mmCIF file of the N, C-alpha and C atoms, coordinates in Angstrom:
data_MODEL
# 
_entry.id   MODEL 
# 
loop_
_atom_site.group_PDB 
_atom_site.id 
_atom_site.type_symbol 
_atom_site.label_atom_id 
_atom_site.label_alt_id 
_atom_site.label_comp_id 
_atom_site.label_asym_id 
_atom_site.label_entity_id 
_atom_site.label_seq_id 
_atom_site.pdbx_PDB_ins_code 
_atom_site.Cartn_x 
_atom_site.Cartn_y 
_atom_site.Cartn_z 
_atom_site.occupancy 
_atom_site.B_iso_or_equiv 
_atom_site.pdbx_formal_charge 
_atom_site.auth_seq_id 
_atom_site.auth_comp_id 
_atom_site.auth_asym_id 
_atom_site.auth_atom_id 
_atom_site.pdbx_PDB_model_num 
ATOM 1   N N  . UNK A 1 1  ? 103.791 81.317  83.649  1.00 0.00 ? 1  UNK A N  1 
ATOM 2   C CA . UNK A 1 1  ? 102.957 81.220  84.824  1.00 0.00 ? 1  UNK A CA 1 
ATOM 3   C C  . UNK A 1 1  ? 103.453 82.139  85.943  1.00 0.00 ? 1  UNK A C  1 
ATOM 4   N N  . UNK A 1 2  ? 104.907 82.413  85.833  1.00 0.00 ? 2  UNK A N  1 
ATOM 5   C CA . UNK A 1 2  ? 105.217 83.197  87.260  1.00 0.00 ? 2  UNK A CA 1 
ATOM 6   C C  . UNK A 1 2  ? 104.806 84.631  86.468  1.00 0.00 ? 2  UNK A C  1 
ATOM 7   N N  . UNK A 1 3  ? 104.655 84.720  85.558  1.00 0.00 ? 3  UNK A N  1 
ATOM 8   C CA . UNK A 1 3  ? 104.210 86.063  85.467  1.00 0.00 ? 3  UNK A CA 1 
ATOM 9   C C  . UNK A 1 3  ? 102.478 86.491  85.811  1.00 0.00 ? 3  UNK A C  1 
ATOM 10  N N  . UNK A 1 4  ? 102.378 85.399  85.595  1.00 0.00 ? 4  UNK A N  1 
ATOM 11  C CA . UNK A 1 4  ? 100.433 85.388  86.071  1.00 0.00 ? 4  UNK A CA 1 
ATOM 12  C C  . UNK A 1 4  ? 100.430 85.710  87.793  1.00 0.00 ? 4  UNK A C  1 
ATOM 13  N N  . UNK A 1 5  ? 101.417 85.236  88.374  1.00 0.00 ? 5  UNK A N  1 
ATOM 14  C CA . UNK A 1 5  ? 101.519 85.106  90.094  1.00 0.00 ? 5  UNK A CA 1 
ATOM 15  C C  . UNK A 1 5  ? 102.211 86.572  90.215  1.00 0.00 ? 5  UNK A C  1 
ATOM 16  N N  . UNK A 1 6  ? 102.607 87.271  89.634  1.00 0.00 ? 6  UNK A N  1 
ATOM 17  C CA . UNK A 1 6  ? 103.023 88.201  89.501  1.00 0.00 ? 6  UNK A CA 1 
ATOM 18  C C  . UNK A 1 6  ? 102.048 89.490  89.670  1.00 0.00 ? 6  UNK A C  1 
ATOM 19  N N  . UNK A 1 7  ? 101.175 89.127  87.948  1.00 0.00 ? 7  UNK A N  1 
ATOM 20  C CA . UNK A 1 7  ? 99.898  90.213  88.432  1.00 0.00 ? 7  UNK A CA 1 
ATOM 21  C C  . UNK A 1 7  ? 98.738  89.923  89.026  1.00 0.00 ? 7  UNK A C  1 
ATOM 22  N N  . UNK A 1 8  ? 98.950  88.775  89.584  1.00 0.00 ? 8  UNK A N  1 
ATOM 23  C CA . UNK A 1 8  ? 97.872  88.548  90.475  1.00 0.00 ? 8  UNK A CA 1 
ATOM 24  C C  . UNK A 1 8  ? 98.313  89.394  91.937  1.00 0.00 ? 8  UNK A C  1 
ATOM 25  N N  . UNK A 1 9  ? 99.667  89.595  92.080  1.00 0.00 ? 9  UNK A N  1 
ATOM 26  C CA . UNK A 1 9  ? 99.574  89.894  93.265  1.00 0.00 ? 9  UNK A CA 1 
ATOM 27  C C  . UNK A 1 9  ? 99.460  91.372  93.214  1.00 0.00 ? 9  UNK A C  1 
ATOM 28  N N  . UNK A 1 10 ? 100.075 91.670  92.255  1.00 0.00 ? 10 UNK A N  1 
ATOM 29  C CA . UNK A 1 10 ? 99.498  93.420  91.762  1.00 0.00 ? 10 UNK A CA 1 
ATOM 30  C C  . UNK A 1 10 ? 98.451  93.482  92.254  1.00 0.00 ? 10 UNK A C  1 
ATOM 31  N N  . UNK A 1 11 ? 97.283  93.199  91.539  1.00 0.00 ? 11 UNK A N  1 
ATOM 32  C CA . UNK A 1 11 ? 95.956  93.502  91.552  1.00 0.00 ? 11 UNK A CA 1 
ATOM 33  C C  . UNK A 1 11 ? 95.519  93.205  92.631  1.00 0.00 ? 11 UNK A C  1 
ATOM 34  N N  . UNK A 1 12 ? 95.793  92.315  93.184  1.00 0.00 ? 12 UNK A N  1 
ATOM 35  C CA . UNK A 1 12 ? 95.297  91.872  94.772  1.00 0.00 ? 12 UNK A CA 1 
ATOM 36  C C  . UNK A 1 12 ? 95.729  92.933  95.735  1.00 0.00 ? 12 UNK A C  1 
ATOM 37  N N  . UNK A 1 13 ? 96.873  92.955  95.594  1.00 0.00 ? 13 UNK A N  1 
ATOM 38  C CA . UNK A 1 13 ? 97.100  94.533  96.602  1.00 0.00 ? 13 UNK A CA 1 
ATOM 39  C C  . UNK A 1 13 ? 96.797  96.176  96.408  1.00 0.00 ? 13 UNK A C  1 
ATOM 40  N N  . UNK A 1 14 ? 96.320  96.624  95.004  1.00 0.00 ? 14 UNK A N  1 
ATOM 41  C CA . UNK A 1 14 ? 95.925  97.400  94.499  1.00 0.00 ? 14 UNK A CA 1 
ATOM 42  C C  . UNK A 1 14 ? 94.264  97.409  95.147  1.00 0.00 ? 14 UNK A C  1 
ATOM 43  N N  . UNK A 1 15 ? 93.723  95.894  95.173  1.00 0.00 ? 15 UNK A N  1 
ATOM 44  C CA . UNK A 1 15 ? 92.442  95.938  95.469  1.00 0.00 ? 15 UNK A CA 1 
ATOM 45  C C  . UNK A 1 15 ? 92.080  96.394  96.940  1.00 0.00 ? 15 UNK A C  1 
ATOM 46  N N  . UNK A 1 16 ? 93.078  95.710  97.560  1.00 0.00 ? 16 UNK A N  1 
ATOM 47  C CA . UNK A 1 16 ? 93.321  95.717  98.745  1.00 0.00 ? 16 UNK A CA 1 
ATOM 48  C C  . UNK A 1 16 ? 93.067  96.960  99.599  1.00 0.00 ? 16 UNK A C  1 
ATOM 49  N N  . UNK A 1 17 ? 94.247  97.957  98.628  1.00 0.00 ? 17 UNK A N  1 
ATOM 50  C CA . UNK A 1 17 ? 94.376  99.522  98.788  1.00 0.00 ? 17 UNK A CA 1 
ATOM 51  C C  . UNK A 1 17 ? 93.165  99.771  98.308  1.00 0.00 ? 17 UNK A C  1 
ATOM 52  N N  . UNK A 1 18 ? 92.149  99.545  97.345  1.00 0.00 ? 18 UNK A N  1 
ATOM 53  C CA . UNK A 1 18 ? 91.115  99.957  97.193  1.00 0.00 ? 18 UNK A CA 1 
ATOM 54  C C  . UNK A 1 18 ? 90.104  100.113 98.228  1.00 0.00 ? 18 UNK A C  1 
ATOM 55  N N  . UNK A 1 19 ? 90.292  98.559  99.346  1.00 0.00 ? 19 UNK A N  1 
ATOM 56  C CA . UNK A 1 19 ? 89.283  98.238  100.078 1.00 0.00 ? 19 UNK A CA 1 
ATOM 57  C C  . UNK A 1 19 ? 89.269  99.302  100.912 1.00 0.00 ? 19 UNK A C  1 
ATOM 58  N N  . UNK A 1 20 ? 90.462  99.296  101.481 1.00 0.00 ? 20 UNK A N  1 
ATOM 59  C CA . UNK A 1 20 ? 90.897  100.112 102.694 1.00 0.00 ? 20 UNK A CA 1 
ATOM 60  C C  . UNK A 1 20 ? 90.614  101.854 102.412 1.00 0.00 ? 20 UNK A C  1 
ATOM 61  N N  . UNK A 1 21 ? 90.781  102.167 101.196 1.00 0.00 ? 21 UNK A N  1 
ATOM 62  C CA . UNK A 1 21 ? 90.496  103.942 100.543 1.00 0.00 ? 21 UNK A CA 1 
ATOM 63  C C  . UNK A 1 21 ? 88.400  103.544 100.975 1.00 0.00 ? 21 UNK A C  1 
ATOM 64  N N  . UNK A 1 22 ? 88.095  102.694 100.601 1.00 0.00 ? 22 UNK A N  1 
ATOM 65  C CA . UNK A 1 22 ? 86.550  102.341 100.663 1.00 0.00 ? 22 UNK A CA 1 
ATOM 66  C C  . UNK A 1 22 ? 86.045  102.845 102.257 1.00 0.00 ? 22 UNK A C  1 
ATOM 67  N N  . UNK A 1 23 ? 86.619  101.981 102.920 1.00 0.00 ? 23 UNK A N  1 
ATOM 68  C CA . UNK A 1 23 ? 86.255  102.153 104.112 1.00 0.00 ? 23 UNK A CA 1 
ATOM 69  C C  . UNK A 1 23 ? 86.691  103.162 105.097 1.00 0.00 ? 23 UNK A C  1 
ATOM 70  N N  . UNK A 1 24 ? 87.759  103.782 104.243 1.00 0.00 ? 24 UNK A N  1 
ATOM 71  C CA . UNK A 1 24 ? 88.396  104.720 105.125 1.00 0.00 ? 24 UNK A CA 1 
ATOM 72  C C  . UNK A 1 24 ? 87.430  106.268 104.808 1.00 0.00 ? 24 UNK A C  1 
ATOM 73  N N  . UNK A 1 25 ? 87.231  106.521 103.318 1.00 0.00 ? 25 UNK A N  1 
ATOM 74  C CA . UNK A 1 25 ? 86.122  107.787 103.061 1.00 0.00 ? 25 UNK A CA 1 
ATOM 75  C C  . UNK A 1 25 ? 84.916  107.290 102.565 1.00 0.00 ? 25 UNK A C  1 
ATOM 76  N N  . UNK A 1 26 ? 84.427  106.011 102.961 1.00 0.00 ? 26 UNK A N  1 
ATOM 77  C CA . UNK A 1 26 ? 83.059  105.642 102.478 1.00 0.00 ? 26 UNK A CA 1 
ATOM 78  C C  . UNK A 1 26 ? 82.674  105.576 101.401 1.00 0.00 ? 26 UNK A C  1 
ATOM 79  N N  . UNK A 1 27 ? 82.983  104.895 100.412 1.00 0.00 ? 27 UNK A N  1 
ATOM 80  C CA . UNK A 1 27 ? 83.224  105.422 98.798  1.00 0.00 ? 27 UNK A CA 1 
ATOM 81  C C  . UNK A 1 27 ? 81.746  103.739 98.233  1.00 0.00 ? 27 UNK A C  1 
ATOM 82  N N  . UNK A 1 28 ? 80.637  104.723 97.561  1.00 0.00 ? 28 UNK A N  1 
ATOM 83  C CA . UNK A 1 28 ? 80.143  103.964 97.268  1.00 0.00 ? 28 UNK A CA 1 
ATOM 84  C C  . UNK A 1 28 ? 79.430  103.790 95.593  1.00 0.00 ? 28 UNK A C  1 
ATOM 85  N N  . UNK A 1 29 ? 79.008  102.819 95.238  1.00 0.00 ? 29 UNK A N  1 
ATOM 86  C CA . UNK A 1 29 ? 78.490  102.735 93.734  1.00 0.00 ? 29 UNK A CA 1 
ATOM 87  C C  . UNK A 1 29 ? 77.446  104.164 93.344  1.00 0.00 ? 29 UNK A C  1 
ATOM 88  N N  . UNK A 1 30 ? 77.735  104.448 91.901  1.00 0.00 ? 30 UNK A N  1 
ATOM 89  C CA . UNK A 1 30 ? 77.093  105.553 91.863  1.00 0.00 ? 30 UNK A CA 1 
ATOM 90  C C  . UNK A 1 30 ? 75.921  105.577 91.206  1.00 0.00 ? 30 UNK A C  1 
ATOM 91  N N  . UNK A 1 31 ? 75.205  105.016 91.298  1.00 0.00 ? 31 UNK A N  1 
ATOM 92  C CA . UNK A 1 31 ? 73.536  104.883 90.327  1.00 0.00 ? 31 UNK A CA 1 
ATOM 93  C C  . UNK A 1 31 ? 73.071  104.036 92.010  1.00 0.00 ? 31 UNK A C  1 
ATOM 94  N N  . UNK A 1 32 ? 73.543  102.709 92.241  1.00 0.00 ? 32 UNK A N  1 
ATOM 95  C CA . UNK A 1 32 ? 72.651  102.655 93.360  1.00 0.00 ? 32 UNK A CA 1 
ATOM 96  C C  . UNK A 1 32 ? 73.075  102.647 95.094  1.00 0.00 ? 32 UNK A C  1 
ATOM 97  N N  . UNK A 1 33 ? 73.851  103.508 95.129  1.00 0.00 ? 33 UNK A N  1 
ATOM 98  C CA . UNK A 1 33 ? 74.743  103.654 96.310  1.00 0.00 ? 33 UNK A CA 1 
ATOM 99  C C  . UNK A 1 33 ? 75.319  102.680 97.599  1.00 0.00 ? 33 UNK A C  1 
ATOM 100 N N  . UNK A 1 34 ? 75.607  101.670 96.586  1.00 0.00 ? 34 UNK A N  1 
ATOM 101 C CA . UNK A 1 34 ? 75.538  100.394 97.400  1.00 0.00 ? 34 UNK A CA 1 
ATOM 102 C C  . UNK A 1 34 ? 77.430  100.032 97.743  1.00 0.00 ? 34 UNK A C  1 
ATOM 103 N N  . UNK A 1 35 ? 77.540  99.770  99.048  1.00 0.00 ? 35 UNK A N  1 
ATOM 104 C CA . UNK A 1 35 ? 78.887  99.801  99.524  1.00 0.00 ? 35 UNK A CA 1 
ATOM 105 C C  . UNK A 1 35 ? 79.866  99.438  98.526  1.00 0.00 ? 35 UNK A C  1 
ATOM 106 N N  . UNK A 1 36 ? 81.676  100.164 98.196  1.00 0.00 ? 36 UNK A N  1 
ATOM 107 C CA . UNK A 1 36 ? 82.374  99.523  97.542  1.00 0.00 ? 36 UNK A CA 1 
ATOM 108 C C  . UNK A 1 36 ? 83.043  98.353  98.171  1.00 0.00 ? 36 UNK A C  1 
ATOM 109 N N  . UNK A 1 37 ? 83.142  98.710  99.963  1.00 0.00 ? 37 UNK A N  1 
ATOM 110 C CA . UNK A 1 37 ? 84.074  97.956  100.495 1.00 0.00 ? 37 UNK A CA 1 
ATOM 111 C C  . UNK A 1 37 ? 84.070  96.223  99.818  1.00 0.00 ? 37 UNK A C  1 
ATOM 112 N N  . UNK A 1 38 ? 82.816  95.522  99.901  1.00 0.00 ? 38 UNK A N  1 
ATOM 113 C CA . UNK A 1 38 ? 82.516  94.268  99.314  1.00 0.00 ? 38 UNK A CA 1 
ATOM 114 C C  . UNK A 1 38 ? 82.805  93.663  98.248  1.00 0.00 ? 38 UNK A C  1 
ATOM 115 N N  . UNK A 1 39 ? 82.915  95.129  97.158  1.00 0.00 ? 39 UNK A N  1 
ATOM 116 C CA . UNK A 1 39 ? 83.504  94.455  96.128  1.00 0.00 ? 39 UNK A CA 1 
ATOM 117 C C  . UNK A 1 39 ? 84.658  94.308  96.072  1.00 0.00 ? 39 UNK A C  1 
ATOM 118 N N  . UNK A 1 40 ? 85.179  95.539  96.407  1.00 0.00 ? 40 UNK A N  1 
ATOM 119 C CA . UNK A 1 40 ? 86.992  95.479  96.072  1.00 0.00 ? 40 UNK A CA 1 
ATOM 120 C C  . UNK A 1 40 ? 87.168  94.299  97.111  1.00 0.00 ? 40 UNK A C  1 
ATOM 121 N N  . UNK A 1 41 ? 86.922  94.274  98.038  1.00 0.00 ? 41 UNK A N  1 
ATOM 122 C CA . UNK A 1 41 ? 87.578  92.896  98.923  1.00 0.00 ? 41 UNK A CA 1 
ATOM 123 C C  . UNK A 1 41 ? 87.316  91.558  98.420  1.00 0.00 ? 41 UNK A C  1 
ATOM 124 N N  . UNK A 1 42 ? 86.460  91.346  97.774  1.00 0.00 ? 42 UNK A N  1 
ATOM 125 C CA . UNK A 1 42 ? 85.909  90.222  97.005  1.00 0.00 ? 42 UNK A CA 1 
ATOM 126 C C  . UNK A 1 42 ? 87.249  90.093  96.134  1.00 0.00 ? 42 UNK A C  1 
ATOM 127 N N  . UNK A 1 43 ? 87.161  91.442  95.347  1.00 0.00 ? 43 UNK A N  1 
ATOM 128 C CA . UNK A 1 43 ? 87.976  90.732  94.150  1.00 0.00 ? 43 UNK A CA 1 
ATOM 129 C C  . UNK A 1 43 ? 89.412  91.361  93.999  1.00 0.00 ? 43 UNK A C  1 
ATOM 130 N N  . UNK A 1 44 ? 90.057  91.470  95.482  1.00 0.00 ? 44 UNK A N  1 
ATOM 131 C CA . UNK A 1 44 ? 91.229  91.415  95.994  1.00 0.00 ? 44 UNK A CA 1 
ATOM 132 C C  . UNK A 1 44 ? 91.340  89.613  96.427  1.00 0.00 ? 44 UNK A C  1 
ATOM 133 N N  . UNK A 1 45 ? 90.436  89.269  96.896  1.00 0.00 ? 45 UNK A N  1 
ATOM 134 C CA . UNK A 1 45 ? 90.482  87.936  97.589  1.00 0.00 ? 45 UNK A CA 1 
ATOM 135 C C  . UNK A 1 45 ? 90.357  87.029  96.210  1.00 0.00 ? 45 UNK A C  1 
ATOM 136 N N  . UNK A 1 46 ? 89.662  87.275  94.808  1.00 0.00 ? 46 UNK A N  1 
ATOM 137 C CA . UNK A 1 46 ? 89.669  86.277  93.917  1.00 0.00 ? 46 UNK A CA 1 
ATOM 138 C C  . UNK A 1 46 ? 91.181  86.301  93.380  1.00 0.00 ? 46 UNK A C  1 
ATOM 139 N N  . UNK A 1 47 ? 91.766  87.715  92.815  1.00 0.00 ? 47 UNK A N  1 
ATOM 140 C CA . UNK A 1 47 ? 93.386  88.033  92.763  1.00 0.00 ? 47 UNK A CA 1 
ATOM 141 C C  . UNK A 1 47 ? 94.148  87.139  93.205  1.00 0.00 ? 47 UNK A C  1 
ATOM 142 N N  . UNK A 1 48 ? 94.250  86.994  94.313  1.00 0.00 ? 48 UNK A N  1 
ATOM 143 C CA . UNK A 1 48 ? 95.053  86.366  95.475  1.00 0.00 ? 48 UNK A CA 1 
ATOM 144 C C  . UNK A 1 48 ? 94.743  85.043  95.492  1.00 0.00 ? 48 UNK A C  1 
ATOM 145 N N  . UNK A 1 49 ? 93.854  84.217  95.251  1.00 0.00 ? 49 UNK A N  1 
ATOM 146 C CA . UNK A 1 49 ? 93.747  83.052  94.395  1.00 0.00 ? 49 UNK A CA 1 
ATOM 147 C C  . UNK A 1 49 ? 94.384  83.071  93.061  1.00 0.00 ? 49 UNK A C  1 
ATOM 148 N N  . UNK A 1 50 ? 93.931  83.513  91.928  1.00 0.00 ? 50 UNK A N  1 
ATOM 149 C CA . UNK A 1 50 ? 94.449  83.676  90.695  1.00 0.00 ? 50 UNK A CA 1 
ATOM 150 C C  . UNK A 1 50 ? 96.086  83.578  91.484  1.00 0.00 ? 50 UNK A C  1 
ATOM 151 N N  . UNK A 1 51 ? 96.871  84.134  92.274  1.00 0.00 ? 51 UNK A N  1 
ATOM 152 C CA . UNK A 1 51 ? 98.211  84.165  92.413  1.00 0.00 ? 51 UNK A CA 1 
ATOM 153 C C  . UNK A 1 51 ? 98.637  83.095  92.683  1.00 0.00 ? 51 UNK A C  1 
ATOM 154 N N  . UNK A 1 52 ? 98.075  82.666  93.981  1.00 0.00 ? 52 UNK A N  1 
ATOM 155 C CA . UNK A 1 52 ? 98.893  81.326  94.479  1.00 0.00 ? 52 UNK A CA 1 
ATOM 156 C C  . UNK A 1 52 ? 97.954  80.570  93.012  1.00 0.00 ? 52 UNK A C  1 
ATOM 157 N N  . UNK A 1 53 ? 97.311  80.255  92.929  1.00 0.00 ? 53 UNK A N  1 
ATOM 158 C CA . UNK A 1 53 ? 97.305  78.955  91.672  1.00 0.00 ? 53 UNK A CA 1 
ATOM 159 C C  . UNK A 1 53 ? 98.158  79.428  90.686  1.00 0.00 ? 53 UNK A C  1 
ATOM 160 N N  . UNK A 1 54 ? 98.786  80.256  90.035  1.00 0.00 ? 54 UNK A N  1 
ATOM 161 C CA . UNK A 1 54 ? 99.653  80.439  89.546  1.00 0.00 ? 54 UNK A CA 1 
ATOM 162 C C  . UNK A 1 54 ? 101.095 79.981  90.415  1.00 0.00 ? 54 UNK A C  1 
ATOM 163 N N  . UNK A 1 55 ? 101.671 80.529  91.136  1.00 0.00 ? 55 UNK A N  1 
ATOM 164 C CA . UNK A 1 55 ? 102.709 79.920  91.621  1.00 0.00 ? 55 UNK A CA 1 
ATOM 165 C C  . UNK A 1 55 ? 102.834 78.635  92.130  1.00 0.00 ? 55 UNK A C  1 
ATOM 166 N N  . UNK A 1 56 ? 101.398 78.152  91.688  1.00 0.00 ? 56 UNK A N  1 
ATOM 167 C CA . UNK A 1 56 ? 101.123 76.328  92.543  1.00 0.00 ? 56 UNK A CA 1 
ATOM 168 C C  . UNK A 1 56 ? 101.638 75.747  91.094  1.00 0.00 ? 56 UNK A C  1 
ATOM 169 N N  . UNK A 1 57 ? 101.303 76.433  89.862  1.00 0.00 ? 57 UNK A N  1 
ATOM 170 C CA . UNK A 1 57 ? 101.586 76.441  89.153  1.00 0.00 ? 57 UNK A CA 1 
ATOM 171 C C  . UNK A 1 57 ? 103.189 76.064  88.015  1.00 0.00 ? 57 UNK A C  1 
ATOM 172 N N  . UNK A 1 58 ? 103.633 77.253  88.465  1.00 0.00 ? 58 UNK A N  1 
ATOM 173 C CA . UNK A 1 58 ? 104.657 77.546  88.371  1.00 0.00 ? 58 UNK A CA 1 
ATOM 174 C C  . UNK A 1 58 ? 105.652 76.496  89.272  1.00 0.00 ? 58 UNK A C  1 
ATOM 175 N N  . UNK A 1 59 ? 105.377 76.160  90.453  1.00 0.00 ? 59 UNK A N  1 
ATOM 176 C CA . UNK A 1 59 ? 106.583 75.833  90.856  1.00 0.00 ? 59 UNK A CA 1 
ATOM 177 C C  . UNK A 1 59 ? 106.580 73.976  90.205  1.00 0.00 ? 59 UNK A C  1 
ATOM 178 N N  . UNK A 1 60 ? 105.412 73.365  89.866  1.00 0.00 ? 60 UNK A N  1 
ATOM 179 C CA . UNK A 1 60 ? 105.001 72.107  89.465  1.00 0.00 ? 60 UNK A CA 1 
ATOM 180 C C  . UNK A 1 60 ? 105.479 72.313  87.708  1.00 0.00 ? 60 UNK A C  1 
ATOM 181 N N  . UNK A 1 61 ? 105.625 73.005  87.000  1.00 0.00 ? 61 UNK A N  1 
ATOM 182 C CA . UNK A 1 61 ? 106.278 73.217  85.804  1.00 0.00 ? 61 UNK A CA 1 
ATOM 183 C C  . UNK A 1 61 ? 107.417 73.296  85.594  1.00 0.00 ? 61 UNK A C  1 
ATOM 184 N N  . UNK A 1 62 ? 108.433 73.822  86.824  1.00 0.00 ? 62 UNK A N  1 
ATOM 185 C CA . UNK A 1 62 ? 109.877 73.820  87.380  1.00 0.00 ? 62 UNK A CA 1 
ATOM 186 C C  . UNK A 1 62 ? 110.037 72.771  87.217  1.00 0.00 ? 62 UNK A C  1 
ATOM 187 N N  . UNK A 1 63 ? 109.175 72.131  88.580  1.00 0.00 ? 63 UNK A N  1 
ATOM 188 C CA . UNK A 1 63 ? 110.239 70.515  89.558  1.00 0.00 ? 63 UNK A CA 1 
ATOM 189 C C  . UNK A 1 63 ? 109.897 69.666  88.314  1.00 0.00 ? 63 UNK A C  1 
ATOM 190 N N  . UNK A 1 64 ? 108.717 69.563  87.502  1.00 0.00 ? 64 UNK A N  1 
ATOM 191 C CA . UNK A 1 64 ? 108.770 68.500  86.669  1.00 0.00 ? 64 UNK A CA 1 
ATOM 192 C C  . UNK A 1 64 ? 109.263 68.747  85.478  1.00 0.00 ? 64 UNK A C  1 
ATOM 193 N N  . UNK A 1 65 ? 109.262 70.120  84.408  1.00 0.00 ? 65 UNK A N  1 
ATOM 194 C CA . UNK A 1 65 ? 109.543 70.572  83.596  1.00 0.00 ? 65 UNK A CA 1 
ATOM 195 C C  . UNK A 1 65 ? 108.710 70.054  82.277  1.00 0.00 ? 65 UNK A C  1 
ATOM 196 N N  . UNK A 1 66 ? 107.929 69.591  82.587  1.00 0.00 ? 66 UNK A N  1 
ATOM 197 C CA . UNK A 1 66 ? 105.816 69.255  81.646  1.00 0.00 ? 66 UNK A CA 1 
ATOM 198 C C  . UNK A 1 66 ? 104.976 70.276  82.012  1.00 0.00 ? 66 UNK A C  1 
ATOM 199 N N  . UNK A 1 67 ? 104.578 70.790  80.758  1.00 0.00 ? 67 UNK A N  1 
ATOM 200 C CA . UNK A 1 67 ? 103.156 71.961  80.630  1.00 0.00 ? 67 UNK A CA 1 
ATOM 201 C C  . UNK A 1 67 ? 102.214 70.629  80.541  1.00 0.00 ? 67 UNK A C  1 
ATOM 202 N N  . UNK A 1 68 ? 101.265 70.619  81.233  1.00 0.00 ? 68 UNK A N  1 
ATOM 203 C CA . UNK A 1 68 ? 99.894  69.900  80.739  1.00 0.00 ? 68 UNK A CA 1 
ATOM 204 C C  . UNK A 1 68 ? 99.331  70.999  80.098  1.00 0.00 ? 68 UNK A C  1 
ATOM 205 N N  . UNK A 1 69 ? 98.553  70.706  78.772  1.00 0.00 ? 69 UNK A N  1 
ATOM 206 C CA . UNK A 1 69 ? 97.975  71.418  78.226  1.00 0.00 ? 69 UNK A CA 1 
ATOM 207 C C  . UNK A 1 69 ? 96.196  69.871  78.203  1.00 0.00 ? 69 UNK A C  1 
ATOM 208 N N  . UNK A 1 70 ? 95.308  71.072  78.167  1.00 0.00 ? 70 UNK A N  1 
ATOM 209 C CA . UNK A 1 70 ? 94.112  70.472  78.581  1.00 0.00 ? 70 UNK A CA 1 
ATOM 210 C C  . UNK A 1 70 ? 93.583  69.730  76.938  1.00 0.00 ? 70 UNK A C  1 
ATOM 211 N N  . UNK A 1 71 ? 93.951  70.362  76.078  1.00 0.00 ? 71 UNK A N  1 
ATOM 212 C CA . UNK A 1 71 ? 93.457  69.734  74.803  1.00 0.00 ? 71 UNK A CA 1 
ATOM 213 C C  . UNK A 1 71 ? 94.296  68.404  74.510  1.00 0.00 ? 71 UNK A C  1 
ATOM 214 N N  . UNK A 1 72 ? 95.752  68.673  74.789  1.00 0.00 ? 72 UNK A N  1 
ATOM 215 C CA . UNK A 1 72 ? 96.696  66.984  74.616  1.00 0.00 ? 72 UNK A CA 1 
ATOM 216 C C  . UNK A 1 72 ? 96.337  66.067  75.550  1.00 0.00 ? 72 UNK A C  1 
ATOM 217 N N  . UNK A 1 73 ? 95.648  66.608  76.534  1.00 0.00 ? 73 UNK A N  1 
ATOM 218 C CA . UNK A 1 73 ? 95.490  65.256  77.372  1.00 0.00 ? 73 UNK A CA 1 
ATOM 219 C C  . UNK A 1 73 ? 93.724  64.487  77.242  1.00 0.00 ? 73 UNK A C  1 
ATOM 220 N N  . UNK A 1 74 ? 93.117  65.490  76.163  1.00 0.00 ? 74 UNK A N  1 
ATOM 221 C CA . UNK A 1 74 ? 91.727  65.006  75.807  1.00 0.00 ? 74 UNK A CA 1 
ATOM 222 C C  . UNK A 1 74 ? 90.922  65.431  76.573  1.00 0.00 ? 74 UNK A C  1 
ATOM 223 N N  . UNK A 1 75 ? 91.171  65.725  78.045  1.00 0.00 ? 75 UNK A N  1 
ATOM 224 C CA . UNK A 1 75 ? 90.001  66.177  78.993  1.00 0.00 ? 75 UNK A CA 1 
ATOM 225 C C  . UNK A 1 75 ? 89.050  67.417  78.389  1.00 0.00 ? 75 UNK A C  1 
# 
């Protein structure tokens, strides 16, 4: 799991840098010229979820040292 919080934060800041290259030379979709800034920030901001739930993760697999797995518990 800390490796999931790991590339989540990659990608989140990669996106990030994306947003900011977006808005800085106007960089938009190429068939219907519709802004990038929205996306990359979108899915810099989903990243950055994916991270912390990983390290929410991670640190609850530490202190207790139990994987719940979703099929052993029937849900």
């Amino acid at each position: 799991m800390m490796g999931f919080f790991i590339i989540g934060i990659v990608f989140a800041w990669g996106l990030y840098e994306s947003a900011v290259d977006a808005i800085e030379y106007g960089k938009v979709t190429q068939d219907l010229r519709l802004s990038m800034i929205p996306i990359y920030a979108f899915s810099a901001f989903l990243s950055l979820l994916l991270a912390i739930r990983s390290l929410i993760e991670s640190i609850n697999i530490f202190k207790t040292g139990e994987f719940f797995d979703a099929e052993e518990t029937g849900a």
